[in-house]
Structures are given as C-alpha cells and as structure tokens.
Amino acid sequence: MEAVFSGFSVIWLIIGVGFVIGKLGLLPPEARVVLSRVAFFVASPCLLFLTVADASLRDVLGPQFAIAALGAFTTLLIYLLLAKLLLKRRPGSERMIGGMSGSLVNSANLGFPIAAYVLGDVAFAAPIIMFQLALYTPVYVTAMDWLTRDQGTTTKVRPARRTSTLRSLGQSAVNPMIIGAVLGLIFSWQDWHLPGPMHESVELIAGASIPLMLLSFGLSLVGSRPLDKKAGRRRDVLLASSLKLLLHPTLAWVFAAFAFGLEGHQLLAAVVMASLPTAQNVLVSAIRYESGEVIARDTVLVTTILAIPAMIAVSLILM
C-alpha cells in the first residue's frame, strides 16, 4: 500500500508542477499541445516498444486486452440504453459521444504513468492502448459517420462512410503507438534485441514520455470550469462521468474476477486501468463531427479531476 501511495504522490507532484507552470504563465498556452505531441509521436511509442518487446505476447494480447474490450463496449451499450430513456431529445450522435465519454479511457497520457508508478509495470498500459487504437477507434468512427450522415454541416466535408472507415483503419495502422506496439510484439515474438547504443538512445527518449505527459496534463487543468449551467448538458455529463468512474471499473472487476479468474495484482491492474479518466480523443471526435462537444469536454474535465481519487479508492479496496 505504501508503494501505491508513493506512486500517486509522484504523479500528483509532477502534475502540480505543470499546473503551477501554467498558472504562472511560464509557458505559453500552446506549450501543452507541443508537450503532448512530442510525447505522443516520439517518446511514448519508444516507451511502448521497449515495454512490449520485454513482455510476453500473452501479457499484451491476453486477458487484460479482453477485459478492456468487454468493459468498454458494455459501458457504451449501457450508456446508450440509459440515454434513450433519460435523454430522449438528444440526437443519436450526442448519445454516442456520451457513451464514448463513459467508456474510452485516457490510456496514453495517464495510462503509462499510472501503470509505471502505481502498478509497477508499464506493460499493463499496453493491452488497453492496443484495444482502443486497433479496435475501438474504427468502431466509433463508423458509428459517428452513420449517425451524422444527414448532418448538413459535416456531410459536405466528410468522405463517404466506406472511405472514412477505411481511412480510420489506415490511420490506426500508421498511428505511432500502434507502430511501436507492433514492432515490440515482433521483437518479443522473435526474441530480437536492439544493438546496445541504439537501445540506449531509444530508452533515453522513452524516459521523457511520462514527465512530458504529466506536465501537459497539469497545464490542461489551468482555467478548467466544467458543468456550466448555460450549456444545458449537465445530465449528460453527470451520467457519462458516473459510468466512467463507477460502472466501468465495476464491470472490469466483474469480468476480471469471474470471467477470467484474475486475482491479486492482475485484478488490481484491470480495475485501475478501467478507472482512468475519459480520453481526449472523445473531444477531438466531438469537434470533428460537430456534435456533443460540451458533453465530451466537460466529461473529460470532471473525470480527469476525480479519477485519481477514484483510483486510490480502488487500490484501498482491492489491496
């Protein structure tokens, strides 16, 4: 338990440094984007490659991958059912954004740090990253294309559904995270190793990933004011946030403990990974499809603020 609290302390301290930097104006507003892009396109793929290369294939594509998929899709379906009953006047695309907000986790920006400092192994973040990029992304892109097919503001600039789906699959294939993970899988399968100097270079770049992501995360908290009454989407945000912080981790526990028989640290890892806050990708999709932007933005902010306390509670219960 001491190690868990120590891990959370490290994470909060670095997030706090990012927040203070942003609050004092030591970096311009666009610095958050720069830090995030360096982490996403350069440092994190290196970290994912090294992590997967040193792990077994079962660790990456085994029970944790299946639990991530089952938990996310079940949460999505439950949100859509509840929204149909409680939020009847919302268009289908907004309900889909709400469902994504309750089930798509921030596996990169917070997944790596939590896996490293709380669970003690970055490899626990790999299965959920693989699932979301390779499987969930094409699914929700196809769904949003279909749900907004008659939306005049987007149909003129958006390609046909088949083209968009194929493009989504193509983008997933060349996503730097997927490339890093696939190369890692190949190296693990073949038991290959990088030459000494090259390995050290990749390892050095990978070491920048977690600090960059946490500093960027801290910067993003400056000026955050979710749940604005004027936006008229409080119920949507509260429903999505409740499912993300409560239902999603509970489902992960049910699937992990009873369907796959996981215990101890493996069970804790499955539930903690499901407790991560809503992914920024949901907001990106909402902006792209011009639907549910308030729901996505506010759910990201609410779950981001409450996720770490929720994960501490999960750790206390399961340890």
Coordinates of C-alpha atoms in Angstrom, one line a residue:
M1 CA 0.0 0.0 0.0
E2 CA 2.9 2.4 0.8
A3 CA 4.2 1.8 -2.8
V4 CA 0.8 2.7 -4.2
F5 CA 0.5 6.0 -2.3
S6 CA 4.2 6.7 -3.2
G7 CA 3.3 6.2 -6.9
F8 CA 0.3 8.5 -6.7
S9 CA 2.4 11.1 -4.9
V10 CA 5.0 11.1 -7.7
I11 CA 2.2 11.6 -10.3
W12 CA 0.4 14.4 -8.4
L13 CA 3.7 16.3 -7.8
I14 CA 4.6 16.3 -11.5
I15 CA 1.0 17.3 -12.4
G16 CA 1.2 20.0 -9.8
V17 CA 4.4 21.4 -11.4
G18 CA 2.7 21.5 -14.7
F19 CA -0.3 23.3 -13.2
V20 CA 2.0 25.9 -11.5
I21 CA 3.9 26.5 -14.7
G22 CA 0.6 27.2 -16.5
K23 CA -0.8 29.3 -13.7
L24 CA 2.3 31.5 -13.6
G25 CA 2.4 31.8 -17.4
L26 CA 6.0 30.5 -17.6
L27 CA 5.0 28.7 -20.8
P28 CA 2.6 29.9 -23.5
P29 CA -0.8 28.2 -23.9
E30 CA 0.3 26.3 -26.9
A31 CA 3.1 24.6 -24.8
R32 CA 0.6 21.9 -23.7
V33 CA 0.0 20.9 -27.3
V34 CA 3.7 20.8 -28.0
L35 CA 4.5 18.6 -25.0
S36 CA 1.6 16.3 -25.8
R37 CA 2.6 15.9 -29.4
V38 CA 6.3 15.2 -28.5
A39 CA 5.1 12.6 -26.0
F40 CA 2.5 11.0 -28.4
F41 CA 4.6 10.9 -31.6
V42 CA 8.1 10.3 -30.3
A43 CA 8.6 9.4 -26.6
S44 CA 5.5 7.2 -25.9
P45 CA 6.0 5.0 -29.0
C46 CA 9.6 4.4 -27.8
L47 CA 8.3 3.5 -24.3
L48 CA 5.6 1.2 -25.7
F49 CA 8.1 -0.5 -28.0
L50 CA 10.5 -1.2 -25.2
T51 CA 7.8 -2.3 -22.8
V52 CA 6.1 -4.7 -25.3
A53 CA 9.4 -6.1 -26.5
D54 CA 10.3 -7.1 -23.0
A55 CA 6.9 -8.6 -22.3
S56 CA 5.3 -11.9 -23.4
L57 CA 2.6 -11.9 -26.1
R58 CA 0.1 -13.2 -23.6
D59 CA 0.7 -10.2 -21.4
V60 CA -0.2 -7.8 -24.2
L61 CA -3.0 -9.7 -26.1
G62 CA -4.3 -11.9 -23.2
P63 CA -6.9 -11.4 -20.5
Q64 CA -6.2 -7.7 -19.9
F65 CA -6.9 -7.0 -23.6
A66 CA -10.2 -8.9 -23.5
I67 CA -11.3 -7.2 -20.2
A68 CA -10.6 -3.8 -21.7
A69 CA -12.8 -4.6 -24.7
L70 CA -15.6 -6.2 -22.7
G71 CA -15.7 -3.4 -20.1
A72 CA -15.6 -0.6 -22.7
F73 CA -18.3 -1.9 -25.0
T74 CA -20.6 -3.0 -22.2
T75 CA -20.3 0.5 -20.6
L76 CA -21.0 2.1 -24.0
L77 CA -24.1 0.0 -24.5
I78 CA -25.5 0.7 -21.0
Y79 CA -25.0 4.5 -21.6
L80 CA -26.9 4.3 -24.9
L81 CA -29.8 2.4 -23.2
L82 CA -29.9 4.9 -20.3
A83 CA -29.7 7.9 -22.6
K84 CA -32.5 6.6 -24.7
L85 CA -34.7 6.6 -21.5
L86 CA -33.4 9.6 -19.7
L87 CA -32.2 11.9 -22.5
K88 CA -34.8 11.3 -25.2
R89 CA -34.4 14.6 -27.0
R90 CA -30.7 14.1 -27.7
P91 CA -29.7 13.2 -31.2
G92 CA -28.0 9.8 -31.7
S93 CA -24.6 11.4 -32.3
E94 CA -24.7 13.2 -29.0
R95 CA -25.6 9.9 -27.2
M96 CA -22.7 8.2 -28.9
I97 CA -20.3 10.9 -27.8
G98 CA -21.7 10.5 -24.2
G99 CA -21.2 6.7 -24.5
M100 CA -17.7 7.2 -25.7
S101 CA -17.1 9.6 -22.8
G102 CA -18.1 6.9 -20.3
S103 CA -16.0 4.1 -21.8
L104 CA -13.0 5.4 -23.7
V105 CA -10.0 5.9 -21.3
N106 CA -7.0 8.2 -21.3
S107 CA -4.7 5.2 -21.8
A108 CA -1.7 7.2 -23.1
N109 CA -1.4 10.5 -21.1
L110 CA -2.3 8.9 -17.7
G111 CA -2.2 5.2 -18.5
F112 CA 1.6 5.0 -18.7
P113 CA 2.3 7.0 -15.5
I114 CA -0.3 5.0 -13.5
A115 CA 0.9 1.7 -14.8
A116 CA 4.5 2.6 -14.1
Y117 CA 4.2 4.2 -10.6
V118 CA 1.1 2.6 -9.2
L119 CA 1.1 -0.8 -10.7
G120 CA 4.9 -1.1 -11.0
D121 CA 4.9 -2.2 -14.7
V122 CA 4.3 0.0 -17.8
A123 CA 3.3 -3.2 -19.7
F124 CA -0.2 -3.0 -18.0
A125 CA -1.0 0.0 -20.2
A126 CA -0.2 -1.8 -23.5
P127 CA -3.3 -4.0 -23.8
I128 CA -5.7 -1.1 -23.4
I129 CA -3.8 1.1 -25.8
M130 CA -3.8 -1.7 -28.4
F131 CA -7.6 -2.3 -27.9
Q132 CA -8.6 1.4 -28.2
L133 CA -6.4 2.2 -31.2
A134 CA -6.9 -1.0 -33.2
L135 CA -10.5 -2.0 -32.4
Y136 CA -12.5 0.8 -30.6
T137 CA -11.4 3.7 -32.9
P138 CA -12.7 2.1 -36.2
V139 CA -15.9 1.2 -34.4
Y140 CA -16.8 4.6 -33.1
V141 CA -15.7 6.4 -36.3
T142 CA -18.0 4.2 -38.3
A143 CA -20.8 4.8 -35.8
M144 CA -20.4 8.6 -35.9
D145 CA -20.2 8.6 -39.7
W146 CA -23.5 6.8 -39.8
L147 CA -25.2 8.9 -37.1
T148 CA -24.2 12.2 -38.7
R149 CA -24.9 11.1 -42.3
D150 CA -27.7 13.7 -42.6
Q151 CA -26.0 16.5 -40.7
G152 CA -25.7 19.2 -43.3
T153 CA -22.6 20.9 -41.8
T154 CA -20.5 17.8 -42.0
T155 CA -21.7 15.8 -44.9
K156 CA -20.1 18.2 -47.4
V157 CA -16.6 17.9 -45.9
R158 CA -16.7 14.3 -44.8
P159 CA -15.9 11.4 -47.1
A160 CA -18.3 8.5 -47.7
R161 CA -18.8 6.0 -44.8
R162 CA -16.8 3.3 -46.5
T163 CA -14.0 5.6 -47.4
S164 CA -14.0 7.1 -43.9
T165 CA -13.9 3.7 -42.2
L166 CA -11.1 2.5 -44.4
R167 CA -9.2 5.8 -43.7
S168 CA -9.8 5.2 -40.0
L169 CA -8.3 1.7 -40.3
G170 CA -5.4 3.1 -42.2
Q171 CA -4.8 5.9 -39.7
S172 CA -4.8 3.3 -36.9
A173 CA -2.3 1.2 -38.8
V174 CA 0.2 4.1 -39.1
N175 CA -0.6 5.5 -35.6
P176 CA 2.8 5.9 -33.8
M177 CA 1.5 4.0 -30.8
I178 CA 0.4 1.1 -32.9
I179 CA 3.7 1.0 -34.8
G180 CA 5.6 1.0 -31.5
A181 CA 3.4 -1.8 -30.1
V182 CA 3.6 -3.9 -33.3
L183 CA 7.3 -3.6 -33.5
G184 CA 7.5 -4.5 -29.9
L185 CA 5.3 -7.6 -30.5
I186 CA 7.6 -8.7 -33.3
F187 CA 10.7 -8.3 -31.2
S188 CA 9.1 -10.2 -28.4
W189 CA 8.0 -13.0 -30.6
Q190 CA 11.3 -13.4 -32.3
D191 CA 13.4 -12.6 -29.2
W192 CA 15.2 -9.9 -31.0
H193 CA 17.2 -7.1 -29.3
L194 CA 18.4 -3.7 -30.5
P195 CA 22.1 -3.1 -30.6
G196 CA 23.5 -1.5 -27.4
P197 CA 23.9 2.2 -28.5
M198 CA 20.5 2.1 -30.3
H199 CA 18.8 0.6 -27.3
E200 CA 20.2 3.2 -25.0
S201 CA 19.1 6.0 -27.4
V202 CA 15.5 4.6 -27.6
E203 CA 15.5 4.1 -23.8
L204 CA 16.6 7.7 -23.2
I205 CA 13.8 9.1 -25.4
A206 CA 11.3 6.8 -23.8
G207 CA 12.3 8.2 -20.4
A208 CA 10.9 11.6 -21.4
S209 CA 7.4 10.2 -22.1
I210 CA 5.9 10.1 -18.6
P211 CA 7.2 13.5 -17.4
L212 CA 6.0 15.2 -20.7
M213 CA 2.5 13.7 -20.4
L214 CA 2.1 14.6 -16.7
L215 CA 3.4 18.2 -17.2
S216 CA 1.0 18.6 -20.2
F217 CA -1.8 17.2 -18.1
G218 CA -1.1 19.7 -15.3
L219 CA -1.1 22.6 -17.9
S220 CA -4.5 21.4 -19.1
L221 CA -6.1 21.9 -15.7
V222 CA -5.5 25.7 -15.7
G223 CA -8.7 27.5 -16.1
S224 CA -10.9 24.4 -16.3
R225 CA -14.6 25.1 -15.4
P226 CA -16.8 22.2 -16.2
L227 CA -20.6 21.8 -15.8
D228 CA -21.6 25.3 -17.0
K229 CA -25.4 25.5 -16.5
K230 CA -25.9 27.6 -19.6
A231 CA -24.6 24.7 -21.8
G232 CA -27.7 22.6 -20.9
R233 CA -25.8 19.3 -20.8
R234 CA -25.3 18.7 -17.1
R235 CA -27.3 15.5 -17.0
D236 CA -25.4 14.1 -19.9
V237 CA -22.1 14.9 -18.3
L238 CA -23.1 13.5 -14.9
L239 CA -24.4 10.3 -16.5
A240 CA -21.2 9.8 -18.6
S241 CA -18.9 10.7 -15.6
S242 CA -20.8 8.3 -13.3
L243 CA -20.5 5.5 -15.7
K244 CA -16.8 6.2 -16.3
L245 CA -15.8 6.5 -12.7
L246 CA -18.1 3.9 -11.2
L247 CA -19.6 1.5 -13.7
H248 CA -16.7 0.9 -16.0
P249 CA -14.3 -0.1 -13.1
T250 CA -17.0 -2.3 -11.6
L251 CA -17.5 -4.1 -14.9
A252 CA -13.8 -4.6 -15.3
W253 CA -13.7 -6.1 -11.8
V254 CA -16.6 -8.5 -12.6
F255 CA -15.1 -9.6 -15.9
A256 CA -11.6 -9.9 -14.4
A257 CA -12.6 -11.8 -11.3
F258 CA -15.4 -14.0 -12.5
A259 CA -14.9 -14.5 -16.3
F260 CA -11.1 -14.7 -16.3
G261 CA -10.4 -15.7 -12.7
L262 CA -7.8 -13.0 -12.1
E263 CA -6.6 -12.3 -8.6
G264 CA -4.2 -10.1 -6.7
H265 CA -2.1 -7.6 -8.8
Q266 CA -3.6 -8.7 -12.1
L267 CA -7.1 -8.0 -10.8
L268 CA -6.0 -4.6 -9.4
A269 CA -4.4 -3.7 -12.8
A270 CA -7.6 -4.5 -14.7
V271 CA -9.7 -2.3 -12.4
V272 CA -7.2 0.6 -12.1
M273 CA -6.8 0.8 -15.9
A274 CA -10.6 0.9 -16.3
S275 CA -10.7 3.7 -13.7
L276 CA -8.6 6.1 -15.9
P277 CA -10.4 9.3 -16.9
T278 CA -12.1 9.9 -20.3
A279 CA -9.7 10.2 -23.3
Q280 CA -9.1 13.5 -25.0
N281 CA -9.8 11.6 -28.3
V282 CA -13.5 11.9 -27.4
L283 CA -13.4 15.7 -27.5
V284 CA -11.4 15.5 -30.8
S285 CA -14.2 13.4 -32.3
A286 CA -16.9 15.6 -31.0
I287 CA -15.3 18.7 -32.6
R288 CA -14.7 16.8 -35.9
Y289 CA -18.4 15.7 -36.1
E290 CA -19.8 19.0 -34.6
S291 CA -21.8 17.0 -32.1
G292 CA -21.6 16.7 -28.3
E293 CA -18.6 18.9 -27.8
V294 CA -19.9 20.2 -24.4
I295 CA -20.5 16.7 -23.2
A296 CA -17.1 15.5 -24.2
R297 CA -15.2 18.5 -22.9
D298 CA -16.9 18.6 -19.5
T299 CA -16.7 14.8 -19.0
V300 CA -13.0 14.9 -19.8
L301 CA -12.5 17.6 -17.1
V302 CA -14.8 16.0 -14.5
T303 CA -13.3 12.5 -14.8
T304 CA -9.8 13.9 -15.0
I305 CA -10.2 15.7 -11.7
L306 CA -11.9 12.8 -9.9
A307 CA -10.1 9.8 -11.5
I308 CA -7.0 9.7 -9.3
P309 CA -9.0 9.8 -6.0
A310 CA -11.2 7.1 -7.5
M311 CA -8.1 5.0 -8.3
I312 CA -6.8 5.5 -4.8
A313 CA -10.2 4.2 -3.5
V314 CA -10.0 1.2 -5.9
S315 CA -6.4 0.4 -4.6
L316 CA -7.6 0.6 -1.0
I317 CA -10.5 -1.8 -1.7
L318 CA -8.6 -4.4 -3.7
M319 CA -5.3 -4.5 -1.8

